[in-house]
PDB file of N, CA and C in Angstrom:
ATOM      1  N   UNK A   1      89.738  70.508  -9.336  1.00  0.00           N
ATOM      2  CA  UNK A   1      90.684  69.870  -8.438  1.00  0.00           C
ATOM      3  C   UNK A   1      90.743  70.622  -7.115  1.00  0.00           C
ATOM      4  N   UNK A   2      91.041  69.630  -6.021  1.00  0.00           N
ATOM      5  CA  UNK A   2      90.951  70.453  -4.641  1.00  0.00           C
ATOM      6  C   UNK A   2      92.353  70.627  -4.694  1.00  0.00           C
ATOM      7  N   UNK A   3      93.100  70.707  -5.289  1.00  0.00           N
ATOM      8  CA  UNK A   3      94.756  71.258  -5.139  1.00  0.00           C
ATOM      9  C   UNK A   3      94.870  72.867  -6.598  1.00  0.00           C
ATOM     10  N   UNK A   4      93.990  72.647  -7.126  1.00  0.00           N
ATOM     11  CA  UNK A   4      94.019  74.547  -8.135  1.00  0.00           C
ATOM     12  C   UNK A   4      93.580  75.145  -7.322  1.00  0.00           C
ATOM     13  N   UNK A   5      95.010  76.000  -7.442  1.00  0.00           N
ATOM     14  CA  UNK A   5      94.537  77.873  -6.708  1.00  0.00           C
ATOM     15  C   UNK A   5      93.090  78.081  -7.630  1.00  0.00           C
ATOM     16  N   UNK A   6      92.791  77.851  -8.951  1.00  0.00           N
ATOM     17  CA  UNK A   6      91.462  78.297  -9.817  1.00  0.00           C
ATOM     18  C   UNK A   6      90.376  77.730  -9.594  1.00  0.00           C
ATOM     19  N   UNK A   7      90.937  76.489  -8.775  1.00  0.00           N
ATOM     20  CA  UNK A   7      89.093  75.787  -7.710  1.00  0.00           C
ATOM     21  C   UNK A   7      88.846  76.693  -6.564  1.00  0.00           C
ATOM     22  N   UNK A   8      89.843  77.241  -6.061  1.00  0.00           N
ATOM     23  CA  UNK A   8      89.413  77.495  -4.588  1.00  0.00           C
ATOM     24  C   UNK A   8      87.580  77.958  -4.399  1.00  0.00           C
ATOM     25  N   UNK A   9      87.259  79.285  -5.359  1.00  0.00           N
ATOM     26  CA  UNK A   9      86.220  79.902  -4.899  1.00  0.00           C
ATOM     27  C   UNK A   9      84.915  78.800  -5.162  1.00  0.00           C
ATOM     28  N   UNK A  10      85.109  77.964  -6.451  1.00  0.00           N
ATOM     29  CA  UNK A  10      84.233  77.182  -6.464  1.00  0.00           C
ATOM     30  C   UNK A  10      83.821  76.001  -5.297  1.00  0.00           C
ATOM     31  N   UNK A  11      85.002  75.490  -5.025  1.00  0.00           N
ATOM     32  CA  UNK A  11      85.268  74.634  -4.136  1.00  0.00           C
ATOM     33  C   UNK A  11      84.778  75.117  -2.443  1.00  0.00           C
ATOM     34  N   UNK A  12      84.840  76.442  -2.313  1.00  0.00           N
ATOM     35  CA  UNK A  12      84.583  77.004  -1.232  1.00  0.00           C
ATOM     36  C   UNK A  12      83.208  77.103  -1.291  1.00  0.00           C
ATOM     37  N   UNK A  13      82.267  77.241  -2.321  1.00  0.00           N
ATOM     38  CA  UNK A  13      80.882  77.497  -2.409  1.00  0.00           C
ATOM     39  C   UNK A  13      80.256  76.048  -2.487  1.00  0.00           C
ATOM     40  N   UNK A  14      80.959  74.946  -2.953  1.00  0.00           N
ATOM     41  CA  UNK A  14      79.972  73.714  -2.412  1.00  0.00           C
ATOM     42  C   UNK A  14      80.618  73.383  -0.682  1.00  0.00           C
ATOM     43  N   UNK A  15      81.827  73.736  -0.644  1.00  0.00           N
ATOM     44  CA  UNK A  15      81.958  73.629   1.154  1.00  0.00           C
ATOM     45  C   UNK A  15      80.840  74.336   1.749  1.00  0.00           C
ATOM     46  N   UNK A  16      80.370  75.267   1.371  1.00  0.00           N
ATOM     47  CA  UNK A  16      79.599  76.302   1.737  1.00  0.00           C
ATOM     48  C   UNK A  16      77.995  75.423   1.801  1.00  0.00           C
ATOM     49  N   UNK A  17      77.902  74.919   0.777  1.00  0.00           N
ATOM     50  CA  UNK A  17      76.127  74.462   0.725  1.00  0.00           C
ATOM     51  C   UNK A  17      75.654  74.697  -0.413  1.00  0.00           C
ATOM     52  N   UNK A  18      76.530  75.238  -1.297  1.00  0.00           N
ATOM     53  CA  UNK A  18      75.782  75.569  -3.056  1.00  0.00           C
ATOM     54  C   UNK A  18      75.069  74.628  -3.523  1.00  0.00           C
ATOM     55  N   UNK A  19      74.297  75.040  -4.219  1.00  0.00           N
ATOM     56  CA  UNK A  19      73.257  73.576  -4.635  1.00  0.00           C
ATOM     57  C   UNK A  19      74.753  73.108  -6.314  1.00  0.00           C
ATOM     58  N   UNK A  20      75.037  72.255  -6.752  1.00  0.00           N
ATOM     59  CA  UNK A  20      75.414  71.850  -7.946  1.00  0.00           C
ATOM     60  C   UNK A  20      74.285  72.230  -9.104  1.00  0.00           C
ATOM     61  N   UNK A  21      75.052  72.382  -9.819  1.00  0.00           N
ATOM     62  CA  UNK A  21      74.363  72.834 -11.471  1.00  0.00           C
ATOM     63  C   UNK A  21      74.664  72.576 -12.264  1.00  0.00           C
ATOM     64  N   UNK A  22      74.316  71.305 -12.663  1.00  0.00           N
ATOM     65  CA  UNK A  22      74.391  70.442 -14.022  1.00  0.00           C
ATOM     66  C   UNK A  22      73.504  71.282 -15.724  1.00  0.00           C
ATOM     67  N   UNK A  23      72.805  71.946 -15.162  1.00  0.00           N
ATOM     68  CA  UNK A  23      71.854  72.230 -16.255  1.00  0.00           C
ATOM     69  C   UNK A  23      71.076  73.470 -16.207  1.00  0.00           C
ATOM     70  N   UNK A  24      70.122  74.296 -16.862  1.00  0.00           N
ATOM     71  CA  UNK A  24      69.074  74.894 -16.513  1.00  0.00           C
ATOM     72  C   UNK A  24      67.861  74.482 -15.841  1.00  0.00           C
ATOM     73  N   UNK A  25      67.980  72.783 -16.069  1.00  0.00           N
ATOM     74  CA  UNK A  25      67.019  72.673 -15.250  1.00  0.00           C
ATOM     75  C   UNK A  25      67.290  72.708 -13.825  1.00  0.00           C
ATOM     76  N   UNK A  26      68.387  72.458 -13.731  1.00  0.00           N
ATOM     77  CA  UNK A  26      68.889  72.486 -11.716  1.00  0.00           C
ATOM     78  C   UNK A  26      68.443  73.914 -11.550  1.00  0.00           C
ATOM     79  N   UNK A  27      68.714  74.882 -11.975  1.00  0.00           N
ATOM     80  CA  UNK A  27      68.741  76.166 -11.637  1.00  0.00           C
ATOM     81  C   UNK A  27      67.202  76.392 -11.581  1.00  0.00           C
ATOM     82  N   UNK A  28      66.101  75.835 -12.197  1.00  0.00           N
ATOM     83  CA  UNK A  28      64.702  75.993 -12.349  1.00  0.00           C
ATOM     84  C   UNK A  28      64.559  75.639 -11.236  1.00  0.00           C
ATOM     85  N   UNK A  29      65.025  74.305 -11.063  1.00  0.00           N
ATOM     86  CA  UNK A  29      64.401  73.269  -9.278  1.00  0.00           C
ATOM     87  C   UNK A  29      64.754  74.119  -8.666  1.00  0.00           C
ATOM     88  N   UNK A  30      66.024  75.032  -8.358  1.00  0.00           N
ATOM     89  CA  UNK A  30      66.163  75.447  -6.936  1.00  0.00           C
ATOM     90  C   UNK A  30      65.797  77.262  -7.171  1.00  0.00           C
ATOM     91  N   UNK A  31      65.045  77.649  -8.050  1.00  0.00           N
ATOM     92  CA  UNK A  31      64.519  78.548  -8.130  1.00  0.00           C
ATOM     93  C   UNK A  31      63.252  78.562  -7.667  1.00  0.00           C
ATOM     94  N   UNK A  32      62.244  77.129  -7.526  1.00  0.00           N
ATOM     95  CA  UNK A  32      60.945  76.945  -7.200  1.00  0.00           C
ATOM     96  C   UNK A  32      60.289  76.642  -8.331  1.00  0.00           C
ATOM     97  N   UNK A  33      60.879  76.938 -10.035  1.00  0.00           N
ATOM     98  CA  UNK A  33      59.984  76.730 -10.796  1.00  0.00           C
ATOM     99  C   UNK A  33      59.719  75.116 -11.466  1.00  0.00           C
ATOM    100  N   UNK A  34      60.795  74.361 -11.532  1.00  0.00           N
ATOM    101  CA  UNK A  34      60.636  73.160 -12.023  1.00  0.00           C
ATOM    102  C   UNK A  34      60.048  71.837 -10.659  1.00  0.00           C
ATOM    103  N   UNK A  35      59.126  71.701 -10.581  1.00  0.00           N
ATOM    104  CA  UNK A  35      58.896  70.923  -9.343  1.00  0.00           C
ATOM    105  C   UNK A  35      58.848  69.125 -10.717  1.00  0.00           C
ATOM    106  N   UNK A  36      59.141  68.948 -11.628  1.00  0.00           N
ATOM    107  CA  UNK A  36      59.122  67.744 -11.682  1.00  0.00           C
ATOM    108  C   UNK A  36      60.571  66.822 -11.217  1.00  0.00           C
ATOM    109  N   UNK A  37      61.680  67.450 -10.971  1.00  0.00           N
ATOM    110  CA  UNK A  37      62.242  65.992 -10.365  1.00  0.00           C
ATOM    111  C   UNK A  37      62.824  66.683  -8.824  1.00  0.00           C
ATOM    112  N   UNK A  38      61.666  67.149  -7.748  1.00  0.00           N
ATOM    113  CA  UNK A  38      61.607  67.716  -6.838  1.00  0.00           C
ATOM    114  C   UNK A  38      62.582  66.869  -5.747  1.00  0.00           C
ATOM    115  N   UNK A  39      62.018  65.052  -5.857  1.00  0.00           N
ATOM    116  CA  UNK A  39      62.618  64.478  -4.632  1.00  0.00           C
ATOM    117  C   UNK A  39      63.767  64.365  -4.980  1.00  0.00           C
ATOM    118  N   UNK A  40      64.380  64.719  -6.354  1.00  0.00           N
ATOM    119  CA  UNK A  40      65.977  64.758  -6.408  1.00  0.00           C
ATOM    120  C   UNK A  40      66.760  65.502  -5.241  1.00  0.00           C
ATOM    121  N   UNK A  41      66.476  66.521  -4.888  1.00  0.00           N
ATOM    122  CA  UNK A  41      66.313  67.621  -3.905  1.00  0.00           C
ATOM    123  C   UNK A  41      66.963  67.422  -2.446  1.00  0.00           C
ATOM    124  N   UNK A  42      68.103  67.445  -2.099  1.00  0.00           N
ATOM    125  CA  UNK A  42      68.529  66.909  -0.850  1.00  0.00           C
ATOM    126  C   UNK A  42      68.703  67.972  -0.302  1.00  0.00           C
ATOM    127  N   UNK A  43      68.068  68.128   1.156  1.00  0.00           N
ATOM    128  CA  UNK A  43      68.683  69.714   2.287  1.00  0.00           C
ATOM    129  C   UNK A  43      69.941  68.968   2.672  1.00  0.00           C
ATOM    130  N   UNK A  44      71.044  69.958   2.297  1.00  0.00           N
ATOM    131  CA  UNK A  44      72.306  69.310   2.803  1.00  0.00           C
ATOM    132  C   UNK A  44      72.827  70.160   4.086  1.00  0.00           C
ATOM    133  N   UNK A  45      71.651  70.827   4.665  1.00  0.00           N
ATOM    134  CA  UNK A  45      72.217  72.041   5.823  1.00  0.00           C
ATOM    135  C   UNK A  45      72.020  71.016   7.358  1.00  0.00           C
ATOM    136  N   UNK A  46      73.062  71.461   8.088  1.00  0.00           N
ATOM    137  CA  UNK A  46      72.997  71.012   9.337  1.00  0.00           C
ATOM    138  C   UNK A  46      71.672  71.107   9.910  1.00  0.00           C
ATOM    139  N   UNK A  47      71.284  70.384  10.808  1.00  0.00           N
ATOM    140  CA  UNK A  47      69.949  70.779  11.071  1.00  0.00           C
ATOM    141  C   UNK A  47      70.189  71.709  12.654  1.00  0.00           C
ATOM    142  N   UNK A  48      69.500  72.552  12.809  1.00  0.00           N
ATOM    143  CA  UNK A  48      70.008  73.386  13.783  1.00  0.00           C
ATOM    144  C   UNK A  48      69.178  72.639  15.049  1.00  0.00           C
ATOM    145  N   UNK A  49      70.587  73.410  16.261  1.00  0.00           N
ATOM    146  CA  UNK A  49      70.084  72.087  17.477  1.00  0.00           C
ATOM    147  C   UNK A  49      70.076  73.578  19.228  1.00  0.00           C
ATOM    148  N   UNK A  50      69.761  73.581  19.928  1.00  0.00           N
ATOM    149  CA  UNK A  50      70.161  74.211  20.899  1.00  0.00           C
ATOM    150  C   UNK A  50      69.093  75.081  20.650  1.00  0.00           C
ATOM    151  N   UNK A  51      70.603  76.585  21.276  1.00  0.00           N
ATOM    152  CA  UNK A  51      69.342  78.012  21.161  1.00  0.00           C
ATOM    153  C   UNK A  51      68.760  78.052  19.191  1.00  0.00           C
ATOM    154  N   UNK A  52      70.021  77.568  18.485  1.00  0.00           N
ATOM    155  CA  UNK A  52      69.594  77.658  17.096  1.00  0.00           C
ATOM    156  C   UNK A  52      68.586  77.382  16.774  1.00  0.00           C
ATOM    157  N   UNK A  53      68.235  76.308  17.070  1.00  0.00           N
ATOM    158  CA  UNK A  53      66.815  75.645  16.761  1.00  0.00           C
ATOM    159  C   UNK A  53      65.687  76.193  17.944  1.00  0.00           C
ATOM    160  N   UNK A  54      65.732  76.897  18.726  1.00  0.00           N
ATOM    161  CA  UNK A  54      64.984  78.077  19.718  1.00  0.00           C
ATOM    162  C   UNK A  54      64.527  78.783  18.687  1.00  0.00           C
ATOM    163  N   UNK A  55      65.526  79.384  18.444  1.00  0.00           N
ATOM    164  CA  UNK A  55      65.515  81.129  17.620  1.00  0.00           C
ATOM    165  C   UNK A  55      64.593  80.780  16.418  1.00  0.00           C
ATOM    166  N   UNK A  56      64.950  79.564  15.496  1.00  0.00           N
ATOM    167  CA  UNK A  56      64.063  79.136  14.350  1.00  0.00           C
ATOM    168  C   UNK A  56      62.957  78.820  14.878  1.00  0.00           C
ATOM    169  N   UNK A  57      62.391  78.275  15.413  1.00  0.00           N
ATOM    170  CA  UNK A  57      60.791  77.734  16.448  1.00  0.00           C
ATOM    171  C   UNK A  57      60.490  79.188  16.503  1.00  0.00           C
ATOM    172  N   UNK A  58      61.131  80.413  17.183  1.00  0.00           N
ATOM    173  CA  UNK A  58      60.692  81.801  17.569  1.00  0.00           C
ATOM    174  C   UNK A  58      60.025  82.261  16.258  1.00  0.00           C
ATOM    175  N   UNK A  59      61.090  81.778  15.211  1.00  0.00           N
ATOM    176  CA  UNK A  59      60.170  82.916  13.793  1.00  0.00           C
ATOM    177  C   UNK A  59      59.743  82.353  13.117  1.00  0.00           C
ATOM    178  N   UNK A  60      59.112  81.019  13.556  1.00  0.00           N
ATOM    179  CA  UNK A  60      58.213  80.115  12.774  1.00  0.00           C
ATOM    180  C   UNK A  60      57.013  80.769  11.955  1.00  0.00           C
ATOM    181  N   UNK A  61      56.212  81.417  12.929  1.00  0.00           N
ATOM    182  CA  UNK A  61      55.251  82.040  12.461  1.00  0.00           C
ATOM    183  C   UNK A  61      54.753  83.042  12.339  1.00  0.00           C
ATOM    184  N   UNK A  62      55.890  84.168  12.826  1.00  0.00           N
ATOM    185  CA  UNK A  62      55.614  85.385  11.744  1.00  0.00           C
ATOM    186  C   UNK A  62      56.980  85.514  11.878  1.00  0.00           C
ATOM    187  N   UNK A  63      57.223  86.537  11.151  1.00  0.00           N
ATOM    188  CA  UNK A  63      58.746  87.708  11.168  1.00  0.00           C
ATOM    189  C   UNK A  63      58.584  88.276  12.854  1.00  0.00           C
ATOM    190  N   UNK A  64      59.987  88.251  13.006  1.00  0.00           N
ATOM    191  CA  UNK A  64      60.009  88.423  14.271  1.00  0.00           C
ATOM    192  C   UNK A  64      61.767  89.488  14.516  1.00  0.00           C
ATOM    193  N   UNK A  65      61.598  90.254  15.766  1.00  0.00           N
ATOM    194  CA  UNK A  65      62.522  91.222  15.183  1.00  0.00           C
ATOM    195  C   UNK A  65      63.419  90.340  16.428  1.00  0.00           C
ATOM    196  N   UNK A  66      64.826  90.649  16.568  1.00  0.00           N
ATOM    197  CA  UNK A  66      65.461  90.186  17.833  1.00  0.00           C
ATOM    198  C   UNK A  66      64.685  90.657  19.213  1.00  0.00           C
ATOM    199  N   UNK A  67      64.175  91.610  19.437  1.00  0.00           N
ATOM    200  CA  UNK A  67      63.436  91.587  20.648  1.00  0.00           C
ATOM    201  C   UNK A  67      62.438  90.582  21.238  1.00  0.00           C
ATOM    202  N   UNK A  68      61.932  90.192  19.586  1.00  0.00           N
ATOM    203  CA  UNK A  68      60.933  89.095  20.145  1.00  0.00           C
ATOM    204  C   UNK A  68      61.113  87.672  20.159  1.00  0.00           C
ATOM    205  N   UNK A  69      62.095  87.825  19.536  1.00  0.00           N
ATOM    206  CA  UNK A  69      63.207  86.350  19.658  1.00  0.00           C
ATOM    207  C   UNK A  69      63.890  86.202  21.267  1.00  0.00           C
ATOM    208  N   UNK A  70      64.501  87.202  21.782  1.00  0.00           N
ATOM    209  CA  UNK A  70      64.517  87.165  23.115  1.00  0.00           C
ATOM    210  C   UNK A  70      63.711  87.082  24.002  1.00  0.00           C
ATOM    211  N   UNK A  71      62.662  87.889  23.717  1.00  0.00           N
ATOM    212  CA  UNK A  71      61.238  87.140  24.746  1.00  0.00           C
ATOM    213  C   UNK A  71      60.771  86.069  24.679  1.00  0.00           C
ATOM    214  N   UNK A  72      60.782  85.800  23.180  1.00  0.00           N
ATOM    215  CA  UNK A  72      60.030  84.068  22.984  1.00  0.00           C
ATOM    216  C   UNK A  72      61.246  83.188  23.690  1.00  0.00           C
ATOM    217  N   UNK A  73      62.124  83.384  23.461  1.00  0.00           N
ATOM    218  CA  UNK A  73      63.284  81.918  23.604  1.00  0.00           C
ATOM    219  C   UNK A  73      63.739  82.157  25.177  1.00  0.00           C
ATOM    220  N   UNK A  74      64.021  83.097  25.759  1.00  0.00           N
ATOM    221  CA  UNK A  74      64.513  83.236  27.162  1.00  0.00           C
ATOM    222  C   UNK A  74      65.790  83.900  27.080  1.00  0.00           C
ATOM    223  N   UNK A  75      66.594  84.598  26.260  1.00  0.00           N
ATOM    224  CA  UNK A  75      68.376  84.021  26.425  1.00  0.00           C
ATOM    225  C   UNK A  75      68.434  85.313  26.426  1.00  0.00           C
ATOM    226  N   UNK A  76      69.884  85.829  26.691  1.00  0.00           N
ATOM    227  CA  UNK A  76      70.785  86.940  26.540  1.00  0.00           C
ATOM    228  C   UNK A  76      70.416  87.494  24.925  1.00  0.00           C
ATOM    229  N   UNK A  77      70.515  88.531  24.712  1.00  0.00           N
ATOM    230  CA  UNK A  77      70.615  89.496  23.664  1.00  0.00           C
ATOM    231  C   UNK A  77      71.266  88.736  22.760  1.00  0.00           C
ATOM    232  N   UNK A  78      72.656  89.153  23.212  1.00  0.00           N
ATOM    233  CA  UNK A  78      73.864  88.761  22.771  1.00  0.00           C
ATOM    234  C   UNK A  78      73.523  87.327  21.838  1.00  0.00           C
ATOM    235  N   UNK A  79      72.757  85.980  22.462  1.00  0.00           N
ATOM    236  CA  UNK A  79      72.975  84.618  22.394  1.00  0.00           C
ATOM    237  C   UNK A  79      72.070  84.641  21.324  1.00  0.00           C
ATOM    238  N   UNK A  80      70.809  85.218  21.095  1.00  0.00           N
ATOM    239  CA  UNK A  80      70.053  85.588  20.258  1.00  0.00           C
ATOM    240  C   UNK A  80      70.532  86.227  18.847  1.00  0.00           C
ATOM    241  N   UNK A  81      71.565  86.819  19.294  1.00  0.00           N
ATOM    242  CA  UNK A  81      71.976  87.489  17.598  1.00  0.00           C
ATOM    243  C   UNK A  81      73.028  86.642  17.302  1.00  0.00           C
ATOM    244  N   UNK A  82      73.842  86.270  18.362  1.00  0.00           N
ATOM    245  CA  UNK A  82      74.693  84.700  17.338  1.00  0.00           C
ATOM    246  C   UNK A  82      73.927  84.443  16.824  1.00  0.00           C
ATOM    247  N   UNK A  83      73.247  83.352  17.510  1.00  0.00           N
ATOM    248  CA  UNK A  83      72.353  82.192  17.317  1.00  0.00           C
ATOM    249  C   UNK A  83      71.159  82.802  15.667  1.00  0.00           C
ATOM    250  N   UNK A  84      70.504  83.919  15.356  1.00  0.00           N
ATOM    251  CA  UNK A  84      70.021  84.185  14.608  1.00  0.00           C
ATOM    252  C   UNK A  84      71.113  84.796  13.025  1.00  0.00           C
ATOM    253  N   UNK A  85      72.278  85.155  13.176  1.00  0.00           N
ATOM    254  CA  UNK A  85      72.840  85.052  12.319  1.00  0.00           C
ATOM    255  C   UNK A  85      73.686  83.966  11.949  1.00  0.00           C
ATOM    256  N   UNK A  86      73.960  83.470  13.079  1.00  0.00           N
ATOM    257  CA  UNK A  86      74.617  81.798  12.420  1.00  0.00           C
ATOM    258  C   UNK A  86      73.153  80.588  11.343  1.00  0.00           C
ATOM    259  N   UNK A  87      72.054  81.613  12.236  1.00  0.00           N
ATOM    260  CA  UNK A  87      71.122  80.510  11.298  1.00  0.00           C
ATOM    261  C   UNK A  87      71.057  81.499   9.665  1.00  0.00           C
ATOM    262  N   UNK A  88      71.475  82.097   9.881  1.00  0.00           N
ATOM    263  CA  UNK A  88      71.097  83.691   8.308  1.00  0.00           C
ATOM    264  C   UNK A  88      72.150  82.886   7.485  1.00  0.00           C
ATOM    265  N   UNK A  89      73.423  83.204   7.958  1.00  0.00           N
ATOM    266  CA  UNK A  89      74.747  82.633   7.212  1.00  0.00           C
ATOM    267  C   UNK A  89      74.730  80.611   6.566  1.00  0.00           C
ATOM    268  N   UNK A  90      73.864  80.266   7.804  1.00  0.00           N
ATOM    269  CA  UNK A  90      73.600  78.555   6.944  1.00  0.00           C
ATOM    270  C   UNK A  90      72.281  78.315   6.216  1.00  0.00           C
ATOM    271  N   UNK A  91      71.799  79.381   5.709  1.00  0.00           N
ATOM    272  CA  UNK A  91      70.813  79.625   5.036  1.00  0.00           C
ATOM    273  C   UNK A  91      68.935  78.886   5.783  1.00  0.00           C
ATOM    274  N   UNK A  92      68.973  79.330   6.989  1.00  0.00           N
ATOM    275  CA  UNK A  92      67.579  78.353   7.851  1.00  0.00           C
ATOM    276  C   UNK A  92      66.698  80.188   8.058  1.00  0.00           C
ATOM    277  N   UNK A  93      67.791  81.384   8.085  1.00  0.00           N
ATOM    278  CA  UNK A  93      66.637  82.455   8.791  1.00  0.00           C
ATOM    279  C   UNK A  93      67.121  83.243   7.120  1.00  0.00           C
ATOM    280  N   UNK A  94      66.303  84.451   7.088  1.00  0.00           N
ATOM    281  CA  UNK A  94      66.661  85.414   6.309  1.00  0.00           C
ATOM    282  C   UNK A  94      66.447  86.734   7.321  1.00  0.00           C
ATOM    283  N   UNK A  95      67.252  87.884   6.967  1.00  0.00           N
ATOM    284  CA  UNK A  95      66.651  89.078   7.504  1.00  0.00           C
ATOM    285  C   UNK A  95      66.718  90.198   6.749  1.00  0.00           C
ATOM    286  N   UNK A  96      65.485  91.296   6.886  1.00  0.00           N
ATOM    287  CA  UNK A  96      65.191  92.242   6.266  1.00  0.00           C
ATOM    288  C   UNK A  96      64.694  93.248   7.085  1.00  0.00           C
ATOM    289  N   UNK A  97      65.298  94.577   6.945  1.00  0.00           N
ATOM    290  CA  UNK A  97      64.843  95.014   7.953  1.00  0.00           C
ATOM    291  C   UNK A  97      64.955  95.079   9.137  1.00  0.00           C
ATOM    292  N   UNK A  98      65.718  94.659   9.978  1.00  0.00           N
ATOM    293  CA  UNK A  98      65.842  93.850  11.505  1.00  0.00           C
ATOM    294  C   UNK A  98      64.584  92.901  11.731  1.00  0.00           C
ATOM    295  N   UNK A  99      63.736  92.240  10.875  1.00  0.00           N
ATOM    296  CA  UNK A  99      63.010  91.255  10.733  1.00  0.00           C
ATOM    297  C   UNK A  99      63.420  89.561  10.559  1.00  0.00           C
ATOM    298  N   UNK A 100      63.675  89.013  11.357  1.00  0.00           N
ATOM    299  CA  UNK A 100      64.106  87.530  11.191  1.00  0.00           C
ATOM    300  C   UNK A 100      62.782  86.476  10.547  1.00  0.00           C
ATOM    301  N   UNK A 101      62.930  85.270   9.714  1.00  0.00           N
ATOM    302  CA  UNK A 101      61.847  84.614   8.920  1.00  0.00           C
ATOM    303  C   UNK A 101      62.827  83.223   8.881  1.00  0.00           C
ATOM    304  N   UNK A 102      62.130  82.515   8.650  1.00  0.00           N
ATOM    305  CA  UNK A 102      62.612  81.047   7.999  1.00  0.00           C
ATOM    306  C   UNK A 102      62.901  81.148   5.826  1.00  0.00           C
ATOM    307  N   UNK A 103      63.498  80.729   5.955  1.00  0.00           N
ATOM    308  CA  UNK A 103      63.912  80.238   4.432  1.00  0.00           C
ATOM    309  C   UNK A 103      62.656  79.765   4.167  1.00  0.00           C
ATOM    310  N   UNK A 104      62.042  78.826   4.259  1.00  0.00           N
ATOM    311  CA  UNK A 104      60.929  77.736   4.045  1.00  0.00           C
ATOM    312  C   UNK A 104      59.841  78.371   4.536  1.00  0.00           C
ATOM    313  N   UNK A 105      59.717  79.335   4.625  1.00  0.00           N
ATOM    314  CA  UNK A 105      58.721  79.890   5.090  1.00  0.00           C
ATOM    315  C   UNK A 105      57.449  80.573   4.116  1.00  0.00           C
ATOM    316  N   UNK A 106      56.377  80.521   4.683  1.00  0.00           N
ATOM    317  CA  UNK A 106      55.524  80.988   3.612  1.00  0.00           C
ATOM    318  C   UNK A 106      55.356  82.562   2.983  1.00  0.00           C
ATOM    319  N   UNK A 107      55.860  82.773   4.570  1.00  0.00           N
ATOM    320  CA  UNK A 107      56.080  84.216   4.563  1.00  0.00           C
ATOM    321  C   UNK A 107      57.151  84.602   3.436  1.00  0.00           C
ATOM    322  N   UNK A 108      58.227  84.455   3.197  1.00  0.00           N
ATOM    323  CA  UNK A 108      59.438  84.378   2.861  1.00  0.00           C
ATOM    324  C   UNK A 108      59.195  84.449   0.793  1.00  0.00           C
ATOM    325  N   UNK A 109      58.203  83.755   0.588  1.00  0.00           N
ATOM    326  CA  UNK A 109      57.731  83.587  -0.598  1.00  0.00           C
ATOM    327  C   UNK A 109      56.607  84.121  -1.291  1.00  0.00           C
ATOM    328  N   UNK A 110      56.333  85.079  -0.224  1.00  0.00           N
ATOM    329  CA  UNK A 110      54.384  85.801  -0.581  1.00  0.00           C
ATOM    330  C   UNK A 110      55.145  87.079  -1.449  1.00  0.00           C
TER     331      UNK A 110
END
């Protein structure tokens, strides 16, 4: 229920983007291992638009640290590390290292 104090955290994690989990097999699909009911599969993430979608184009194809996210894209420092942790927090970049990557990335999965 969206009115239990005992939903909140759950309730906050599909506000969030949690995938639902009906089964072990959901947990297989979004682990990578079950690819048979794949097109079940909906990206429910905003699609990023502006410098966001800059910064993602920047670390398309390799890992890229914020320095080179600022050279590739043009912008302030500053606009670059929003913009690259707002994409970390909606799950589009990952970082390791001061290394920025795409989720979907090939890199990301080697």
């Amino acid at each position: 229920s969206t009115h239990s104090r005992a939903s909140a955290g759950t309730n906050q994690l599909l506000f969030d983007g949690a995938s639902i989990v009906r089964s072990a097999d959901d947990v297989l699909m979004q682990l990578g291992l079950d690819h048979s009911r794949y097109r079940e599969v909906h990206d429910r993430r905003l699609v990023p638009s502006g410098i966001q979608a800059d910064v993602l184009a920047a670390c398309q194809d390799q890992p890229s640290t914020l320095d080179m996210i600022v050279s590739s894209v043009g912008c302030p420092v500053i606009e670059a590390a929003l913009a690259a942790a707002r994409l970390e927090q909606t799950g589009w970049l990952v970082e390791a290292g001061g290394w920025f990557e795409p989720t979907t990335s090939r890199l990301s999965t080697s």
